[in-house]
CSV table of C-alpha atoms in Angstrom, one decimal:
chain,number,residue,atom,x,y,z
L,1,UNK,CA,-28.0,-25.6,-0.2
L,2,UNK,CA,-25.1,-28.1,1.0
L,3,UNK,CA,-21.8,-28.4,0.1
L,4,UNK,CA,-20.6,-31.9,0.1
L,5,UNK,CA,-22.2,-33.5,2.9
L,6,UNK,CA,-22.3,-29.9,5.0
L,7,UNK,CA,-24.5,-27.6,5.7
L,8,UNK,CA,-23.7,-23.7,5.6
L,9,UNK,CA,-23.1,-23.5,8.9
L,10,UNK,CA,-21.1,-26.6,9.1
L,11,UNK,CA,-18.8,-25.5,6.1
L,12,UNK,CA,-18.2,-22.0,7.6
L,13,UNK,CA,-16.9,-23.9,10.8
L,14,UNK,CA,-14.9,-26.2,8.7
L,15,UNK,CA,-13.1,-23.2,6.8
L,16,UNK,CA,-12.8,-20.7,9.8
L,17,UNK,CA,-11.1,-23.5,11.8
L,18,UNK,CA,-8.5,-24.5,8.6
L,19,UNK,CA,-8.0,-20.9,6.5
L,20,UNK,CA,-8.8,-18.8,9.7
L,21,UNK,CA,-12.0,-16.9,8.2
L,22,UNK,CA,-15.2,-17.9,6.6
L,23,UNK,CA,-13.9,-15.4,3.1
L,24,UNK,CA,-16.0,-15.6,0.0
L,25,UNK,CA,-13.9,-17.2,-1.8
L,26,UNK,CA,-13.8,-20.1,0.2
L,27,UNK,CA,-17.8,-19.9,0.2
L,28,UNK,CA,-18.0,-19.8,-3.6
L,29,UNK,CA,-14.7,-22.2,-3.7
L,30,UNK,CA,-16.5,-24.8,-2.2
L,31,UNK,CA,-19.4,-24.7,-4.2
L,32,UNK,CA,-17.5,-24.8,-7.1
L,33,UNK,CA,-15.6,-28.0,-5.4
L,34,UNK,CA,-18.9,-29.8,-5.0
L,35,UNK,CA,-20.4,-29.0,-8.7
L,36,UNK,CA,-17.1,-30.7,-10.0
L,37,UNK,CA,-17.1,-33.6,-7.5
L,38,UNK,CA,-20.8,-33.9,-9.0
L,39,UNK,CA,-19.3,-34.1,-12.7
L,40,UNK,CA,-16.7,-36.6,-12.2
L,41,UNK,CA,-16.9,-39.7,-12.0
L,42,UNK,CA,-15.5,-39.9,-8.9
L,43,UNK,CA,-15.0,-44.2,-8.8
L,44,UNK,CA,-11.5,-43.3,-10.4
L,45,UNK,CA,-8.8,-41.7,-8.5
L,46,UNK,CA,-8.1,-37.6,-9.3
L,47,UNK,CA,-6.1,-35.3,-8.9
L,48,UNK,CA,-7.0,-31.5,-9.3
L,49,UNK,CA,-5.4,-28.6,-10.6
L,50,UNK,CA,-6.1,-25.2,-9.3
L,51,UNK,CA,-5.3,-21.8,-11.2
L,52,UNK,CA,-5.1,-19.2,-8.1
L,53,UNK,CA,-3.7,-19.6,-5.1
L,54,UNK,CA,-6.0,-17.8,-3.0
L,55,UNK,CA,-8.5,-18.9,-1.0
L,56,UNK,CA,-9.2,-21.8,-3.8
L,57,UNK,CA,-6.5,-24.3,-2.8
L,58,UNK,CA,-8.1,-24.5,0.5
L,59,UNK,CA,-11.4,-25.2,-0.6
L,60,UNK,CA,-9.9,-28.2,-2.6
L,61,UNK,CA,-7.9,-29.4,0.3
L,62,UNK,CA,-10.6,-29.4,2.5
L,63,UNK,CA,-13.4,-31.1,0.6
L,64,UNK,CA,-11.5,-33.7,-2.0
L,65,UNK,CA,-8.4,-35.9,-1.1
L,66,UNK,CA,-6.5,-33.6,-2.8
L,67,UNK,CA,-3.6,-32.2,-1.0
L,68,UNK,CA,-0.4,-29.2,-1.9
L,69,UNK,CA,1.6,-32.2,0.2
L,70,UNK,CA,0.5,-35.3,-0.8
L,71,UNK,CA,1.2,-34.1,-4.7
L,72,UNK,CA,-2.7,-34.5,-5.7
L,73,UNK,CA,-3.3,-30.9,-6.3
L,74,UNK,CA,-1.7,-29.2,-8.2
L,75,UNK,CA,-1.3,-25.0,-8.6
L,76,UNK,CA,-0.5,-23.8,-11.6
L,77,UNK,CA,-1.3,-19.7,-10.9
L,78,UNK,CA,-2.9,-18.3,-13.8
L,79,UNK,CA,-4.8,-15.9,-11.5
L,80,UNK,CA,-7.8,-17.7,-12.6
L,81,UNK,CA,-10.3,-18.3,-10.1
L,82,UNK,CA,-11.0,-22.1,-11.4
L,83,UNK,CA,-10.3,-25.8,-10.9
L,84,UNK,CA,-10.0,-28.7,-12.7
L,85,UNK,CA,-10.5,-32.1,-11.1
L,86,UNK,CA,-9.4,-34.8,-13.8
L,87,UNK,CA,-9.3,-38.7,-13.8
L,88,UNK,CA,-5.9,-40.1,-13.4
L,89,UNK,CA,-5.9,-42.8,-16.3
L,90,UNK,CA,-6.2,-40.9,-19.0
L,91,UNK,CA,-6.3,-37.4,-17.9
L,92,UNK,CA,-10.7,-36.3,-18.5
L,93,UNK,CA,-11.7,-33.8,-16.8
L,94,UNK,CA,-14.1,-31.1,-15.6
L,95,UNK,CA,-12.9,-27.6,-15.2
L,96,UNK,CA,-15.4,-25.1,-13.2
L,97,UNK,CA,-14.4,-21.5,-13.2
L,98,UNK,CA,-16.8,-18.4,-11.3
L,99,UNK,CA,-18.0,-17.2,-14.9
L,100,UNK,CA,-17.8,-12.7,-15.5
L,101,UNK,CA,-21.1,-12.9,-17.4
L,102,UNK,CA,-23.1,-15.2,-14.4
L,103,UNK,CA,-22.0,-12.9,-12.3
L,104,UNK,CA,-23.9,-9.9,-14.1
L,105,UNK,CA,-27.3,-10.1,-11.7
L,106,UNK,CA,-25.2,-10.2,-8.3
L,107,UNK,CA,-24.3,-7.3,-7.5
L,108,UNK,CA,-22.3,-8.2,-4.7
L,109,UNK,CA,-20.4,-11.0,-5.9
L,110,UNK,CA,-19.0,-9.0,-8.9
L,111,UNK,CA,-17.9,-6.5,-6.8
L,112,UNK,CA,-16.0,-8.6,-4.7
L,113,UNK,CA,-14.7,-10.5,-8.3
L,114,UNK,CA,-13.8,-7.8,-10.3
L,115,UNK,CA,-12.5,-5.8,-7.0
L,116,UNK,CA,-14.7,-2.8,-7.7
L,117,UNK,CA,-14.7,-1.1,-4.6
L,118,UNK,CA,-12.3,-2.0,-1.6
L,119,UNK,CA,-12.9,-4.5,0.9
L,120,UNK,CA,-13.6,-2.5,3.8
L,121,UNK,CA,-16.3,-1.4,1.8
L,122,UNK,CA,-17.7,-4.7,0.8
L,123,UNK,CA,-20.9,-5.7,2.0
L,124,UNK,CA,-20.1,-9.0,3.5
L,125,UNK,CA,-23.3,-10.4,4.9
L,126,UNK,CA,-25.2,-9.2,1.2
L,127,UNK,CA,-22.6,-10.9,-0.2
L,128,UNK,CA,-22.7,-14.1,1.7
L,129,UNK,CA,-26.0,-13.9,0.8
L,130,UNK,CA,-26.1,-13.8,-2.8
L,131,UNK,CA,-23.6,-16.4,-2.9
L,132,UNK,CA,-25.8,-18.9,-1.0
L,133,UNK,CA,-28.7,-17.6,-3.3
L,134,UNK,CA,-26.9,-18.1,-6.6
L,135,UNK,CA,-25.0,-21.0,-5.9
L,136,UNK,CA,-23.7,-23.5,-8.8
L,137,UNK,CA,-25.5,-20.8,-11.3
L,138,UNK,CA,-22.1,-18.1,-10.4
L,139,UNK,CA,-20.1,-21.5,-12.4
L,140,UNK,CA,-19.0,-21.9,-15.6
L,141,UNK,CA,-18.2,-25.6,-17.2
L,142,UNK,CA,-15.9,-27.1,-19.2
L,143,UNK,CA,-14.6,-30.6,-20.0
L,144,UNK,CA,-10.6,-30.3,-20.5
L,145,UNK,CA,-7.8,-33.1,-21.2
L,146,UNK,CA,-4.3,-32.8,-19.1
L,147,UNK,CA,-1.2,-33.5,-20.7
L,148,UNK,CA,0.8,-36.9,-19.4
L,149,UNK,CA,3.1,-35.1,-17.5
L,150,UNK,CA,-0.3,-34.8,-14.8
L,151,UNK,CA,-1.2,-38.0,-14.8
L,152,UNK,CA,1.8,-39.5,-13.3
L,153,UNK,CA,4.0,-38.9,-9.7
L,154,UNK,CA,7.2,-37.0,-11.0
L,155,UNK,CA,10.0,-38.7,-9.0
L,156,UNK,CA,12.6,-36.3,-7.5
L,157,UNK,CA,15.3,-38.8,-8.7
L,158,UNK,CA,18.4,-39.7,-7.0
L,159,UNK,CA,19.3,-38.2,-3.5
L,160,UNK,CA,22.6,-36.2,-2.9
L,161,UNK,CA,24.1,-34.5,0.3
L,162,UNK,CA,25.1,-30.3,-0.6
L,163,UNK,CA,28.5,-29.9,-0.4
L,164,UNK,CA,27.6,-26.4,1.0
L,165,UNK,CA,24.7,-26.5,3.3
L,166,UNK,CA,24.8,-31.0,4.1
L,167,UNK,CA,21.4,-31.2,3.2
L,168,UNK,CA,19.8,-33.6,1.7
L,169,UNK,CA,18.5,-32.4,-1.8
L,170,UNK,CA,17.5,-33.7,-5.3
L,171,UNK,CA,21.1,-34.6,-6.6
L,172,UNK,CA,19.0,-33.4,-10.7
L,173,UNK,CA,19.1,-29.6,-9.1
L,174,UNK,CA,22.9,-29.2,-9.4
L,175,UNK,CA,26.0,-29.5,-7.9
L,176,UNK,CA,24.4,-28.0,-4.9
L,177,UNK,CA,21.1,-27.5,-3.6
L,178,UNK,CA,18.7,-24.6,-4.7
L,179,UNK,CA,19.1,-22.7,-1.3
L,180,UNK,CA,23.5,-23.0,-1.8
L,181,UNK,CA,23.0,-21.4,-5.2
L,182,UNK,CA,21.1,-18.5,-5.3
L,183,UNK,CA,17.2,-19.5,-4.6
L,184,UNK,CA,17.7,-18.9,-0.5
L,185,UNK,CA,14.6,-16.9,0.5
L,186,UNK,CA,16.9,-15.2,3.7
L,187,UNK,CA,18.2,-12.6,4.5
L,188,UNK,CA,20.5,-14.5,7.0
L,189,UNK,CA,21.1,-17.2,8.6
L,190,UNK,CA,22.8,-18.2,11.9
L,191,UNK,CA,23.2,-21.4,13.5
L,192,UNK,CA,20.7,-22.2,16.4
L,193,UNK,CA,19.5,-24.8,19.2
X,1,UNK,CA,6.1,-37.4,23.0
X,2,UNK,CA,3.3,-35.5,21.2
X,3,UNK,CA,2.8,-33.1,18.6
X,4,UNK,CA,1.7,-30.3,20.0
X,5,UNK,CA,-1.8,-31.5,21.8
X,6,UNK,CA,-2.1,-34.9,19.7
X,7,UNK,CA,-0.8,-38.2,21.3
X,8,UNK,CA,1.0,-40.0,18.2
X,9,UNK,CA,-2.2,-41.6,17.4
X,10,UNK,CA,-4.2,-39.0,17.5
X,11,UNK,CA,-2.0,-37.1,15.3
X,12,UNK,CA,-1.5,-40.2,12.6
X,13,UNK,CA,-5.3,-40.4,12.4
X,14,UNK,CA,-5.7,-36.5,11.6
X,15,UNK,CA,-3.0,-36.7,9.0
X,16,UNK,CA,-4.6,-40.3,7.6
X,17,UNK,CA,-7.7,-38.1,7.1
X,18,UNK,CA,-6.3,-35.2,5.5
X,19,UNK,CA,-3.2,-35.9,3.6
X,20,UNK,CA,-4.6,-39.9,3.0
X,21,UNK,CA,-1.7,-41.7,4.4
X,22,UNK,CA,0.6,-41.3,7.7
X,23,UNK,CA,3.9,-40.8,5.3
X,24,UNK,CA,7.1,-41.0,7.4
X,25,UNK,CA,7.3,-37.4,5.8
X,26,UNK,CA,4.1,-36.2,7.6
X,27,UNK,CA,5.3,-37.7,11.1
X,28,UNK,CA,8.6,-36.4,11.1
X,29,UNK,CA,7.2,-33.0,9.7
X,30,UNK,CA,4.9,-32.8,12.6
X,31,UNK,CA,7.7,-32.9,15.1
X,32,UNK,CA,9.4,-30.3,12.9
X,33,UNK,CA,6.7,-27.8,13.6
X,34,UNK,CA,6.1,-28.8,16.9
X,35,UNK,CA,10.0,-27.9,17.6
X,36,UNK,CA,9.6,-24.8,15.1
X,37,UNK,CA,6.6,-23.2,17.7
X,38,UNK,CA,8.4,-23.8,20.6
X,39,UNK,CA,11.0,-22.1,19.7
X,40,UNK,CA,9.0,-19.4,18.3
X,41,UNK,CA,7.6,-15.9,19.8
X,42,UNK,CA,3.8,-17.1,19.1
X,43,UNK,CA,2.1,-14.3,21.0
X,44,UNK,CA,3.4,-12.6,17.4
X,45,UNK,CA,1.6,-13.2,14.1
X,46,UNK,CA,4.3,-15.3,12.2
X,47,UNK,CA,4.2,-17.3,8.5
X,48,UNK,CA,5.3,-20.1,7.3
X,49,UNK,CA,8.1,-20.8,4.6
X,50,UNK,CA,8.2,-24.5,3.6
X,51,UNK,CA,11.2,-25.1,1.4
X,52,UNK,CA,9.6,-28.9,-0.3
X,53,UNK,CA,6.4,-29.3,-1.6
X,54,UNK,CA,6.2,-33.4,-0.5
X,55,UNK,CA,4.2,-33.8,2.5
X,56,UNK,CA,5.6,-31.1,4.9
X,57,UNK,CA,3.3,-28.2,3.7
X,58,UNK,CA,0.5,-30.7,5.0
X,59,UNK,CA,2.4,-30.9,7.9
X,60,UNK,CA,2.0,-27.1,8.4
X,61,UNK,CA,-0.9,-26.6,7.2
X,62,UNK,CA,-2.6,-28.9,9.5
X,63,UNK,CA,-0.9,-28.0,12.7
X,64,UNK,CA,-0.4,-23.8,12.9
X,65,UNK,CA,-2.9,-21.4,11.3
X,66,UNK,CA,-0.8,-21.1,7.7
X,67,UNK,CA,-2.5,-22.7,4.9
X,68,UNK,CA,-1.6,-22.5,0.9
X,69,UNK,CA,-5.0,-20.6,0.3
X,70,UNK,CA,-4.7,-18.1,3.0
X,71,UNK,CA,-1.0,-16.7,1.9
X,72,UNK,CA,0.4,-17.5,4.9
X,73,UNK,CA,2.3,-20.8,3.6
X,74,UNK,CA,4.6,-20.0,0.9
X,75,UNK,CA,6.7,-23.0,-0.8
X,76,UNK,CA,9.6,-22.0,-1.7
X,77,UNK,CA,11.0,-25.2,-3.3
X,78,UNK,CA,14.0,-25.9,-2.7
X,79,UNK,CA,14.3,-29.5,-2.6
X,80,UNK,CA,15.3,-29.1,1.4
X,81,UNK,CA,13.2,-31.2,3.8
X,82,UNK,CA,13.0,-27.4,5.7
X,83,UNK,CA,10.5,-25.3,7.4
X,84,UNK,CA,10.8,-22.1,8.7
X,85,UNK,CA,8.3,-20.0,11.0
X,86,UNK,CA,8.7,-16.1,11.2
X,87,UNK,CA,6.9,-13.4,12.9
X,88,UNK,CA,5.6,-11.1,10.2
X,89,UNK,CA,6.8,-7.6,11.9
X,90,UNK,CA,10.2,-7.9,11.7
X,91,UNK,CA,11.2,-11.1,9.5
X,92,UNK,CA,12.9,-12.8,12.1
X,93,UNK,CA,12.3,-16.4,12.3
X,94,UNK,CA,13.2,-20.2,13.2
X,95,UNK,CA,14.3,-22.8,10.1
X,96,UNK,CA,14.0,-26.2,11.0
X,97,UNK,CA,15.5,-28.9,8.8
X,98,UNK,CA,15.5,-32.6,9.0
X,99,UNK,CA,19.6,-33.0,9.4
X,100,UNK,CA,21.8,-35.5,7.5
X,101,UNK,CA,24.1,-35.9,9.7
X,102,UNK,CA,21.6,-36.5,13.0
X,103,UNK,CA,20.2,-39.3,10.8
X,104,UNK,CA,23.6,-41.3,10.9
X,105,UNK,CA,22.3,-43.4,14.1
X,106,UNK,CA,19.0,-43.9,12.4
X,107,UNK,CA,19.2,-46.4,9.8
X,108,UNK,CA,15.3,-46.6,8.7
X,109,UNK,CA,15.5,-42.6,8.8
X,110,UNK,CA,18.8,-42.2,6.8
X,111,UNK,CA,17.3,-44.8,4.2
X,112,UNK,CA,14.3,-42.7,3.7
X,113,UNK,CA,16.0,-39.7,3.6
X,114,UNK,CA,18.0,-40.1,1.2
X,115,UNK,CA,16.0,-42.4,-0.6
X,116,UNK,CA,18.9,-45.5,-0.4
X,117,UNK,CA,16.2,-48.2,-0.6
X,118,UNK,CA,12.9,-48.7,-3.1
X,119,UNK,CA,9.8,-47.5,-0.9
X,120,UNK,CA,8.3,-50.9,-1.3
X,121,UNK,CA,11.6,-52.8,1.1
X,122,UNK,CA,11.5,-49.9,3.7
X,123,UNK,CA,10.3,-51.5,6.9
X,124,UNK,CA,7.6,-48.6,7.5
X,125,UNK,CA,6.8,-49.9,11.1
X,126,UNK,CA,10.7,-49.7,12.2
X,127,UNK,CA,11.3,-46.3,10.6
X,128,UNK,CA,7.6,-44.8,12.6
X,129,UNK,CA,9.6,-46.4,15.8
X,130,UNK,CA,12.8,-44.9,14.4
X,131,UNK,CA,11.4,-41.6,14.4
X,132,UNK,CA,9.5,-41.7,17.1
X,133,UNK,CA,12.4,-42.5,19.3
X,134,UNK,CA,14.8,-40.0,17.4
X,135,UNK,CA,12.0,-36.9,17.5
X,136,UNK,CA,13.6,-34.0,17.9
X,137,UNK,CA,16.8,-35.4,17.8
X,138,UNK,CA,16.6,-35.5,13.9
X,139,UNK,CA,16.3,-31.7,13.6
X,140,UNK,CA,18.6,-29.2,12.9
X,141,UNK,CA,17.9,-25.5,13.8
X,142,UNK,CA,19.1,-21.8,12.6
X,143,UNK,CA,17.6,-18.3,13.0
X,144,UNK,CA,17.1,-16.8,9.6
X,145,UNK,CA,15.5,-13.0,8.6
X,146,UNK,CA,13.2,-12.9,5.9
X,147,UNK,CA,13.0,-10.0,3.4
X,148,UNK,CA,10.4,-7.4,3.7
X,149,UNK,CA,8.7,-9.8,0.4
X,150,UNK,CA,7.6,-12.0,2.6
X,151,UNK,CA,6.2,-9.2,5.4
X,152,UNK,CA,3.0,-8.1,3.6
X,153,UNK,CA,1.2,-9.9,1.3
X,154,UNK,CA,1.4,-9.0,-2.0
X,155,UNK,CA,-1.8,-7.1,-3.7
X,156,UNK,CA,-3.2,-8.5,-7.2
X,157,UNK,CA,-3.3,-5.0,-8.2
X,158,UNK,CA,-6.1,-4.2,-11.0
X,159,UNK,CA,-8.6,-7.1,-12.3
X,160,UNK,CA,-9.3,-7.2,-16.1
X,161,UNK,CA,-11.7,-9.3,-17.8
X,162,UNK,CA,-9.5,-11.4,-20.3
X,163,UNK,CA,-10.4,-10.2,-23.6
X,164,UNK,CA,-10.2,-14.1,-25.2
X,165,UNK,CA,-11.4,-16.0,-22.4
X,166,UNK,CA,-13.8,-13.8,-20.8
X,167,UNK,CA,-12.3,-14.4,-16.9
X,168,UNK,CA,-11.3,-12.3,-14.2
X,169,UNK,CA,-7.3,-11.8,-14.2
X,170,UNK,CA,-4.9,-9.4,-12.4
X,171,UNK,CA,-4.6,-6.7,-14.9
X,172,UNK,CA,-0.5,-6.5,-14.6
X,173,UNK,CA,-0.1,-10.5,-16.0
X,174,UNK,CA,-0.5,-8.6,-19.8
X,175,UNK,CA,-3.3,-8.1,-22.6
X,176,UNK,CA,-4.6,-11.6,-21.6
X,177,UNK,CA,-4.5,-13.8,-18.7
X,178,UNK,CA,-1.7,-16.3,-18.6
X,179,UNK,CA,-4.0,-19.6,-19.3
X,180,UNK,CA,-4.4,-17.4,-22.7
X,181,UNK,CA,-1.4,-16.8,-23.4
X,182,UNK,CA,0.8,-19.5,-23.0
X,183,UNK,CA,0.4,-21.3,-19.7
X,184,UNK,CA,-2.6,-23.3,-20.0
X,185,UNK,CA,-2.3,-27.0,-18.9
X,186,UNK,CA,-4.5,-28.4,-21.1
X,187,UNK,CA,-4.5,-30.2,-23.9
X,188,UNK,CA,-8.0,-29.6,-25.4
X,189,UNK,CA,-10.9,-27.0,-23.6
X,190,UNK,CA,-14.4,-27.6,-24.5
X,191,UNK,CA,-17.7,-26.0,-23.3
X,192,UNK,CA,-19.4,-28.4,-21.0
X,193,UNK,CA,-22.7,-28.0,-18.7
């Protein structure tokens, strides 16, 4: 079984080199990935939205031109472990998610899902295994319909320097940036060289 | 001057192939982290806080082992064209921002930066000279702590099987997951196949 245009092997290189361990997550992620690609028509540009941020997002940024930086995928964390890649004109699209009730005859894999036992416990060549055995059947479909406000690039909007920090800093945050108010993730902050 | 082992070229083509373009945000980002690691204690594990979600994150992503999906990326979005790399031990770390006032002898930069020109009349070939010359004479540097949030990475807890959609969620988002209670991003779900 390939994903994309890789074989197993291949796609475990791909993801240990990028998200620094072939996890299961990015095995079943990138199944997932290619059952959607095979849904869509993918003639028309898409973007994709992705409902977890764990392991999925990389999956999607390594197999579709969907990027966290370029603005084409898009996380919205439901701690759902599904995607959604969806046409750009007028917002069709295919959701896949890893389906509880598929899940059922692999053992493995819905232990690892449902986190019934912990990880050091976790069979991880059985469960590579069923993975590769199961496949697209783990996936469950549905055709969805984005709102407007994912079918275009939102524009940051006019550019202002923060009175507090000299940043630049989208002037439609407030009179001064995010990090001057009271979003600042540090602890400190020193000047350096 | 390259980033890290890529000679500019090298590096535009492995951004043209993951993030689809070589934005002036991805080249200037790549020096950012370059800077960023050599000023870092790298024999330590460290993570990544990127304070925009255009283009840098890709920037990161592609050039130190921190990715979205593996947890050791977090945007914190703050509007600030900002990066900072800590080690995960203590929290102490090196922010790395692209500074306003360093950009005053770089008109192509400035422009960009703080968007004084429509994309389509910024002279993209004098602005990659721009900040190729300029490198790391754009950035701006302070050492910052992180709090111990941002030390160990932050369990799911408990996973629930959503009681209307039938999914896998972390237990402590409620009753249901959140695409069934009020953050779903569609418009319209159907079963498809």
């Amino acid at each position: 079984m390939n994903i994309l245009q890789y074989s197993p092997d291949e796609y475990k290189r791909l993801i240990e080199s990028f998200h620094g361990s072939a996890a299961p997550g990015m095995l079943i992620g990138g199944i997932m990935v290619d059952a959607a690609l095979e849904r869509l028509n993918t003639a028309q540009l898409y973007d994709a939205i992705c409902e977890t941020s764990s392991c999925l997002p990389d999956a999607i940024q390594l197999l579709t031109p969907c990027t966290v930086g370029n603005g084409w995928l898009h996380i919205v964390d439901l701690g759902r472990f599904a995607l959604t890649l969806y046409e750009k004109d007028f917002g069709k699209g295919v959701r896949v998610f890893l389906s509880a009730d598929k899940t059922a005859q692999w053992p493995e894999v819905r232990s690892w899902y449902l986190k019934l036992k912990p990880k050091k416990e976790q069979d991880r060549e059985a469960l590579t295994d069923e993975i590769l055995e199961a496949g697209v059947g783990l996936c469950g479909f549905q055709n969805v319909e984005v709102p407007p406000l994912f079918l275009t690039k939102q524009s940051k909007g006019e550019i202002a320097l923060c009175p507090a920090c000299g940043e630049a800093y989208p002037k439609n945050h407030g009179p001064v940036c995010r990090g001057c108010a009271d979003q600042s993730p540090y602890l400190s902050v020193l000047d350096g060289s």
